[in-house]
Amino acid sequence: MMPVNPHNSSNPQHPTKVVLSFGSNCGDRKDNVRKALDWLCKNFSESKVSEIYETPEIHGVGNAYINAVGSCRVDCTLDEMLALTKEYEKENGRDSACRQRGDVPIDIDVVIWNEEIIRPLDYSSSFFKIGYAMITED
């Protein structure tokens, strides 16, 4: 895995806030999501995570998902963050064979980057809204 260094930015005084969606629909779904949340908390500053919860598969076919939402602050670019999440997925069983079967050992998506919604469909979906409400409550 690429080393995660939350202090490698050209502007360390203003780390970027990121909100991510986590999901799994196969294997030990809760454990898959829990481990990904642990990865987030161990590697990035100001991490905050929702409870873990279950949602139906959005297309109505296949296994239900275990989901969570997390936020953190990072000192890297969006492209670097996306590479880190995709590498984590790959190292934890996500590959082309899984995609063909519809199995998702772990899925991590950056939904909000620096206060900008970059995945509007995810942002408006219940699998994200449930967890996002948990981490934005005062």
mmCIF file with all atom_site columns, C-alpha atoms in Angstrom:
data_model
loop_
_atom_site.group_PDB
_atom_site.id
_atom_site.type_symbol
_atom_site.label_atom_id
_atom_site.label_alt_id
_atom_site.label_comp_id
_atom_site.label_asym_id
_atom_site.label_entity_id
_atom_site.label_seq_id
_atom_site.pdbx_PDB_ins_code
_atom_site.Cartn_x
_atom_site.Cartn_y
_atom_site.Cartn_z
_atom_site.occupancy
_atom_site.B_iso_or_equiv
_atom_site.pdbx_formal_charge
_atom_site.auth_seq_id
_atom_site.auth_comp_id
_atom_site.auth_asym_id
_atom_site.auth_atom_id
_atom_site.pdbx_PDB_model_num
ATOM 1   C CA . MET A 1 1   ? 0.000   0.000   0.000   1.00 0.00 ? 1   MET A CA 1
ATOM 2   C CA . MET A 1 2   ? 1.177   3.511   -0.712  1.00 0.00 ? 2   MET A CA 1
ATOM 3   C CA . PRO A 1 3   ? 2.369   5.155   2.503   1.00 0.00 ? 3   PRO A CA 1
ATOM 4   C CA . VAL A 1 4   ? -0.221  7.510   3.865   1.00 0.00 ? 4   VAL A CA 1
ATOM 5   C CA . ASN A 1 5   ? 1.279   10.722  5.119   1.00 0.00 ? 5   ASN A CA 1
ATOM 6   C CA . PRO A 1 6   ? -1.361  13.215  6.188   1.00 0.00 ? 6   PRO A CA 1
ATOM 7   C CA . HIS A 1 7   ? 1.326   15.895  6.530   1.00 0.00 ? 7   HIS A CA 1
ATOM 8   C CA . ASN A 1 8   ? 2.796   16.007  3.025   1.00 0.00 ? 8   ASN A CA 1
ATOM 9   C CA . SER A 1 9   ? 0.866   18.918  1.592   1.00 0.00 ? 9   SER A CA 1
ATOM 10  C CA . SER A 1 10  ? 2.253   22.117  0.220   1.00 0.00 ? 10  SER A CA 1
ATOM 11  C CA . ASN A 1 11  ? -0.217  23.829  2.568   1.00 0.00 ? 11  ASN A CA 1
ATOM 12  C CA . PRO A 1 12  ? -0.234  21.918  5.884   1.00 0.00 ? 12  PRO A CA 1
ATOM 13  C CA . GLN A 1 13  ? -2.047  24.755  7.721   1.00 0.00 ? 13  GLN A CA 1
ATOM 14  C CA . HIS A 1 14  ? -5.216  24.126  5.697   1.00 0.00 ? 14  HIS A CA 1
ATOM 15  C CA . PRO A 1 15  ? -5.829  20.408  5.214   1.00 0.00 ? 15  PRO A CA 1
ATOM 16  C CA . THR A 1 16  ? -8.739  19.502  2.979   1.00 0.00 ? 16  THR A CA 1
ATOM 17  C CA . LYS A 1 17  ? -11.922 18.102  4.499   1.00 0.00 ? 17  LYS A CA 1
ATOM 18  C CA . VAL A 1 18  ? -13.068 14.860  2.869   1.00 0.00 ? 18  VAL A CA 1
ATOM 19  C CA . VAL A 1 19  ? -16.272 12.880  3.358   1.00 0.00 ? 19  VAL A CA 1
ATOM 20  C CA . LEU A 1 20  ? -16.241 9.248   2.235   1.00 0.00 ? 20  LEU A CA 1
ATOM 21  C CA . SER A 1 21  ? -18.820 6.529   1.809   1.00 0.00 ? 21  SER A CA 1
ATOM 22  C CA . PHE A 1 22  ? -17.972 2.936   2.803   1.00 0.00 ? 22  PHE A CA 1
ATOM 23  C CA . GLY A 1 23  ? -19.892 -0.182  1.766   1.00 0.00 ? 23  GLY A CA 1
ATOM 24  C CA . SER A 1 24  ? -19.650 -3.961  1.569   1.00 0.00 ? 24  SER A CA 1
ATOM 25  C CA . ASN A 1 25  ? -22.102 -6.597  0.300   1.00 0.00 ? 25  ASN A CA 1
ATOM 26  C CA . CYS A 1 26  ? -20.159 -9.859  0.681   1.00 0.00 ? 26  CYS A CA 1
ATOM 27  C CA . GLY A 1 27  ? -18.072 -11.810 3.157   1.00 0.00 ? 27  GLY A CA 1
ATOM 28  C CA . ASP A 1 28  ? -18.059 -10.456 6.690   1.00 0.00 ? 28  ASP A CA 1
ATOM 29  C CA . ARG A 1 29  ? -19.640 -7.176  5.644   1.00 0.00 ? 29  ARG A CA 1
ATOM 30  C CA . LYS A 1 30  ? -19.489 -5.496  9.070   1.00 0.00 ? 30  LYS A CA 1
ATOM 31  C CA . ASP A 1 31  ? -15.866 -6.470  9.556   1.00 0.00 ? 31  ASP A CA 1
ATOM 32  C CA . ASN A 1 32  ? -14.956 -5.256  6.062   1.00 0.00 ? 32  ASN A CA 1
ATOM 33  C CA . VAL A 1 33  ? -16.445 -1.827  6.774   1.00 0.00 ? 33  VAL A CA 1
ATOM 34  C CA . ARG A 1 34  ? -15.083 -1.698  10.338  1.00 0.00 ? 34  ARG A CA 1
ATOM 35  C CA . LYS A 1 35  ? -11.543 -2.369  9.078   1.00 0.00 ? 35  LYS A CA 1
ATOM 36  C CA . ALA A 1 36  ? -11.868 0.364   6.439   1.00 0.00 ? 36  ALA A CA 1
ATOM 37  C CA . LEU A 1 37  ? -13.076 2.835   9.083   1.00 0.00 ? 37  LEU A CA 1
ATOM 38  C CA . ASP A 1 38  ? -10.104 1.861   11.272  1.00 0.00 ? 38  ASP A CA 1
ATOM 39  C CA . TRP A 1 39  ? -7.802  2.526   8.286   1.00 0.00 ? 39  TRP A CA 1
ATOM 40  C CA . LEU A 1 40  ? -9.348  5.979   7.919   1.00 0.00 ? 40  LEU A CA 1
ATOM 41  C CA . CYS A 1 41  ? -8.954  6.823   11.607  1.00 0.00 ? 41  CYS A CA 1
ATOM 42  C CA . LYS A 1 42  ? -5.375  5.557   11.822  1.00 0.00 ? 42  LYS A CA 1
ATOM 43  C CA . ASN A 1 43  ? -4.129  7.360   8.730   1.00 0.00 ? 43  ASN A CA 1
ATOM 44  C CA . PHE A 1 44  ? -5.888  10.704  8.566   1.00 0.00 ? 44  PHE A CA 1
ATOM 45  C CA . SER A 1 45  ? -6.421  13.587  10.976  1.00 0.00 ? 45  SER A CA 1
ATOM 46  C CA . GLU A 1 46  ? -9.684  14.724  12.544  1.00 0.00 ? 46  GLU A CA 1
ATOM 47  C CA . SER A 1 47  ? -11.426 11.492  11.578  1.00 0.00 ? 47  SER A CA 1
ATOM 48  C CA . LYS A 1 48  ? -15.075 11.077  12.446  1.00 0.00 ? 48  LYS A CA 1
ATOM 49  C CA . VAL A 1 49  ? -17.143 8.002   11.561  1.00 0.00 ? 49  VAL A CA 1
ATOM 50  C CA . SER A 1 50  ? -20.801 7.088   11.624  1.00 0.00 ? 50  SER A CA 1
ATOM 51  C CA . GLU A 1 51  ? -22.278 3.974   13.080  1.00 0.00 ? 51  GLU A CA 1
ATOM 52  C CA . ILE A 1 52  ? -22.382 0.959   10.770  1.00 0.00 ? 52  ILE A CA 1
ATOM 53  C CA . TYR A 1 53  ? -25.816 0.257   9.254   1.00 0.00 ? 53  TYR A CA 1
ATOM 54  C CA . GLU A 1 54  ? -27.468 -1.902  6.588   1.00 0.00 ? 54  GLU A CA 1
ATOM 55  C CA . THR A 1 55  ? -29.149 -0.692  3.402   1.00 0.00 ? 55  THR A CA 1
ATOM 56  C CA . PRO A 1 56  ? -30.736 -2.592  0.520   1.00 0.00 ? 56  PRO A CA 1
ATOM 57  C CA . GLU A 1 57  ? -28.883 -3.003  -2.749  1.00 0.00 ? 57  GLU A CA 1
ATOM 58  C CA . ILE A 1 58  ? -29.781 0.120   -4.760  1.00 0.00 ? 58  ILE A CA 1
ATOM 59  C CA . HIS A 1 59  ? -30.806 -1.748  -7.911  1.00 0.00 ? 59  HIS A CA 1
ATOM 60  C CA . GLY A 1 60  ? -33.008 -4.187  -5.972  1.00 0.00 ? 60  GLY A CA 1
ATOM 61  C CA . VAL A 1 61  ? -30.932 -7.211  -6.992  1.00 0.00 ? 61  VAL A CA 1
ATOM 62  C CA . GLY A 1 62  ? -28.206 -8.814  -4.912  1.00 0.00 ? 62  GLY A CA 1
ATOM 63  C CA . ASN A 1 63  ? -27.091 -8.690  -1.329  1.00 0.00 ? 63  ASN A CA 1
ATOM 64  C CA . ALA A 1 64  ? -27.849 -5.876  1.063   1.00 0.00 ? 64  ALA A CA 1
ATOM 65  C CA . TYR A 1 65  ? -24.968 -3.592  1.972   1.00 0.00 ? 65  TYR A CA 1
ATOM 66  C CA . ILE A 1 66  ? -23.372 -2.694  5.242   1.00 0.00 ? 66  ILE A CA 1
ATOM 67  C CA . ASN A 1 67  ? -22.504 0.995   5.069   1.00 0.00 ? 67  ASN A CA 1
ATOM 68  C CA . ALA A 1 68  ? -20.880 3.812   6.976   1.00 0.00 ? 68  ALA A CA 1
ATOM 69  C CA . VAL A 1 69  ? -19.728 7.356   6.319   1.00 0.00 ? 69  VAL A CA 1
ATOM 70  C CA . GLY A 1 70  ? -16.526 8.928   7.535   1.00 0.00 ? 70  GLY A CA 1
ATOM 71  C CA . SER A 1 71  ? -14.853 12.285  7.333   1.00 0.00 ? 71  SER A CA 1
ATOM 72  C CA . CYS A 1 72  ? -11.282 13.412  7.848   1.00 0.00 ? 72  CYS A CA 1
ATOM 73  C CA . ARG A 1 73  ? -8.771  16.043  6.894   1.00 0.00 ? 73  ARG A CA 1
ATOM 74  C CA . VAL A 1 74  ? -6.043  15.272  4.384   1.00 0.00 ? 74  VAL A CA 1
ATOM 75  C CA . ASP A 1 75  ? -2.946  16.994  3.070   1.00 0.00 ? 75  ASP A CA 1
ATOM 76  C CA . CYS A 1 76  ? -2.963  15.421  -0.365  1.00 0.00 ? 76  CYS A CA 1
ATOM 77  C CA . THR A 1 77  ? -4.612  16.006  -3.718  1.00 0.00 ? 77  THR A CA 1
ATOM 78  C CA . LEU A 1 78  ? -7.930  14.501  -4.740  1.00 0.00 ? 78  LEU A CA 1
ATOM 79  C CA . ASP A 1 79  ? -6.141  12.216  -7.206  1.00 0.00 ? 79  ASP A CA 1
ATOM 80  C CA . GLU A 1 80  ? -3.826  10.977  -4.450  1.00 0.00 ? 80  GLU A CA 1
ATOM 81  C CA . MET A 1 81  ? -6.791  10.349  -2.144  1.00 0.00 ? 81  MET A CA 1
ATOM 82  C CA . LEU A 1 82  ? -8.645  8.436   -4.851  1.00 0.00 ? 82  LEU A CA 1
ATOM 83  C CA . ALA A 1 83  ? -5.525  6.346   -5.496  1.00 0.00 ? 83  ALA A CA 1
ATOM 84  C CA . LEU A 1 84  ? -5.241  5.540   -1.772  1.00 0.00 ? 84  LEU A CA 1
ATOM 85  C CA . THR A 1 85  ? -8.870  4.435   -1.514  1.00 0.00 ? 85  THR A CA 1
ATOM 86  C CA . LYS A 1 86  ? -8.688  2.312   -4.671  1.00 0.00 ? 86  LYS A CA 1
ATOM 87  C CA . GLU A 1 87  ? -5.458  0.713   -3.472  1.00 0.00 ? 87  GLU A CA 1
ATOM 88  C CA . TYR A 1 88  ? -7.111  -0.106  -0.129  1.00 0.00 ? 88  TYR A CA 1
ATOM 89  C CA . GLU A 1 89  ? -10.048 -1.695  -1.972  1.00 0.00 ? 89  GLU A CA 1
ATOM 90  C CA . LYS A 1 90  ? -7.723  -3.782  -4.123  1.00 0.00 ? 90  LYS A CA 1
ATOM 91  C CA . GLU A 1 91  ? -5.645  -4.950  -1.157  1.00 0.00 ? 91  GLU A CA 1
ATOM 92  C CA . ASN A 1 92  ? -8.849  -6.005  0.581   1.00 0.00 ? 92  ASN A CA 1
ATOM 93  C CA . GLY A 1 93  ? -10.302 -8.174  -2.176  1.00 0.00 ? 93  GLY A CA 1
ATOM 94  C CA . ARG A 1 94  ? -11.889 -5.814  -4.694  1.00 0.00 ? 94  ARG A CA 1
ATOM 95  C CA . ASP A 1 95  ? -10.985 -6.988  -8.206  1.00 0.00 ? 95  ASP A CA 1
ATOM 96  C CA . SER A 1 96  ? -12.496 -7.396  -11.666 1.00 0.00 ? 96  SER A CA 1
ATOM 97  C CA . ALA A 1 97  ? -13.852 -10.882 -10.868 1.00 0.00 ? 97  ALA A CA 1
ATOM 98  C CA . CYS A 1 98  ? -15.759 -9.467  -7.894  1.00 0.00 ? 98  CYS A CA 1
ATOM 99  C CA . ARG A 1 99  ? -17.143 -6.666  -10.034 1.00 0.00 ? 99  ARG A CA 1
ATOM 100 C CA . GLN A 1 100 ? -18.417 -9.162  -12.617 1.00 0.00 ? 100 GLN A CA 1
ATOM 101 C CA . ARG A 1 101 ? -20.212 -11.151 -9.880  1.00 0.00 ? 101 ARG A CA 1
ATOM 102 C CA . GLY A 1 102 ? -21.582 -8.036  -8.220  1.00 0.00 ? 102 GLY A CA 1
ATOM 103 C CA . ASP A 1 103 ? -19.620 -8.780  -5.042  1.00 0.00 ? 103 ASP A CA 1
ATOM 104 C CA . VAL A 1 104 ? -18.225 -5.788  -3.212  1.00 0.00 ? 104 VAL A CA 1
ATOM 105 C CA . PRO A 1 105 ? -15.847 -6.769  -0.403  1.00 0.00 ? 105 PRO A CA 1
ATOM 106 C CA . ILE A 1 106 ? -15.250 -3.045  0.243   1.00 0.00 ? 106 ILE A CA 1
ATOM 107 C CA . ASP A 1 107 ? -16.119 0.119   -1.650  1.00 0.00 ? 107 ASP A CA 1
ATOM 108 C CA . ILE A 1 108 ? -14.780 3.507   -0.606  1.00 0.00 ? 108 ILE A CA 1
ATOM 109 C CA . ASP A 1 109 ? -15.898 6.605   -2.475  1.00 0.00 ? 109 ASP A CA 1
ATOM 110 C CA . VAL A 1 110 ? -14.952 10.224  -1.931  1.00 0.00 ? 110 VAL A CA 1
ATOM 111 C CA . VAL A 1 111 ? -18.329 11.951  -1.972  1.00 0.00 ? 111 VAL A CA 1
ATOM 112 C CA . ILE A 1 112 ? -17.383 15.432  -0.730  1.00 0.00 ? 112 ILE A CA 1
ATOM 113 C CA . TRP A 1 113 ? -13.998 17.037  -1.349  1.00 0.00 ? 113 TRP A CA 1
ATOM 114 C CA . ASN A 1 114 ? -13.205 20.418  0.189   1.00 0.00 ? 114 ASN A CA 1
ATOM 115 C CA . GLU A 1 115 ? -16.910 21.196  0.705   1.00 0.00 ? 115 GLU A CA 1
ATOM 116 C CA . GLU A 1 116 ? -17.713 20.296  -2.939  1.00 0.00 ? 116 GLU A CA 1
ATOM 117 C CA . ILE A 1 117 ? -20.019 17.393  -3.735  1.00 0.00 ? 117 ILE A CA 1
ATOM 118 C CA . ILE A 1 118 ? -18.141 15.353  -6.327  1.00 0.00 ? 118 ILE A CA 1
ATOM 119 C CA . ARG A 1 119 ? -20.473 12.331  -6.396  1.00 0.00 ? 119 ARG A CA 1
ATOM 120 C CA . PRO A 1 120 ? -23.986 13.847  -6.474  1.00 0.00 ? 120 PRO A CA 1
ATOM 121 C CA . LEU A 1 121 ? -25.774 10.509  -6.986  1.00 0.00 ? 121 LEU A CA 1
ATOM 122 C CA . ASP A 1 122 ? -24.083 9.049   -3.923  1.00 0.00 ? 122 ASP A CA 1
ATOM 123 C CA . TYR A 1 123 ? -24.724 12.245  -1.962  1.00 0.00 ? 123 TYR A CA 1
ATOM 124 C CA . SER A 1 124 ? -28.455 11.999  -2.646  1.00 0.00 ? 124 SER A CA 1
ATOM 125 C CA . SER A 1 125 ? -28.695 8.258   -1.916  1.00 0.00 ? 125 SER A CA 1
ATOM 126 C CA . SER A 1 126 ? -29.991 6.874   1.362   1.00 0.00 ? 126 SER A CA 1
ATOM 127 C CA . PHE A 1 127 ? -26.858 4.753   1.829   1.00 0.00 ? 127 PHE A CA 1
ATOM 128 C CA . PHE A 1 128 ? -24.902 8.006   2.187   1.00 0.00 ? 128 PHE A CA 1
ATOM 129 C CA . LYS A 1 129 ? -27.498 10.282  3.782   1.00 0.00 ? 129 LYS A CA 1
ATOM 130 C CA . ILE A 1 130 ? -28.017 7.990   6.789   1.00 0.00 ? 130 ILE A CA 1
ATOM 131 C CA . GLY A 1 131 ? -24.362 8.011   7.811   1.00 0.00 ? 131 GLY A CA 1
ATOM 132 C CA . TYR A 1 132 ? -23.745 11.610  6.813   1.00 0.00 ? 132 TYR A CA 1
ATOM 133 C CA . ALA A 1 133 ? -26.528 12.737  9.148   1.00 0.00 ? 133 ALA A CA 1
ATOM 134 C CA . MET A 1 134 ? -24.811 10.833  11.977  1.00 0.00 ? 134 MET A CA 1
ATOM 135 C CA . ILE A 1 135 ? -21.474 12.609  11.550  1.00 0.00 ? 135 ILE A CA 1
ATOM 136 C CA . THR A 1 136 ? -22.916 16.087  10.982  1.00 0.00 ? 136 THR A CA 1
ATOM 137 C CA . GLU A 1 137 ? -25.223 16.144  14.017  1.00 0.00 ? 137 GLU A CA 1
ATOM 138 C CA . ASP A 1 138 ? -24.228 18.700  16.653  1.00 0.00 ? 138 ASP A CA 1
#
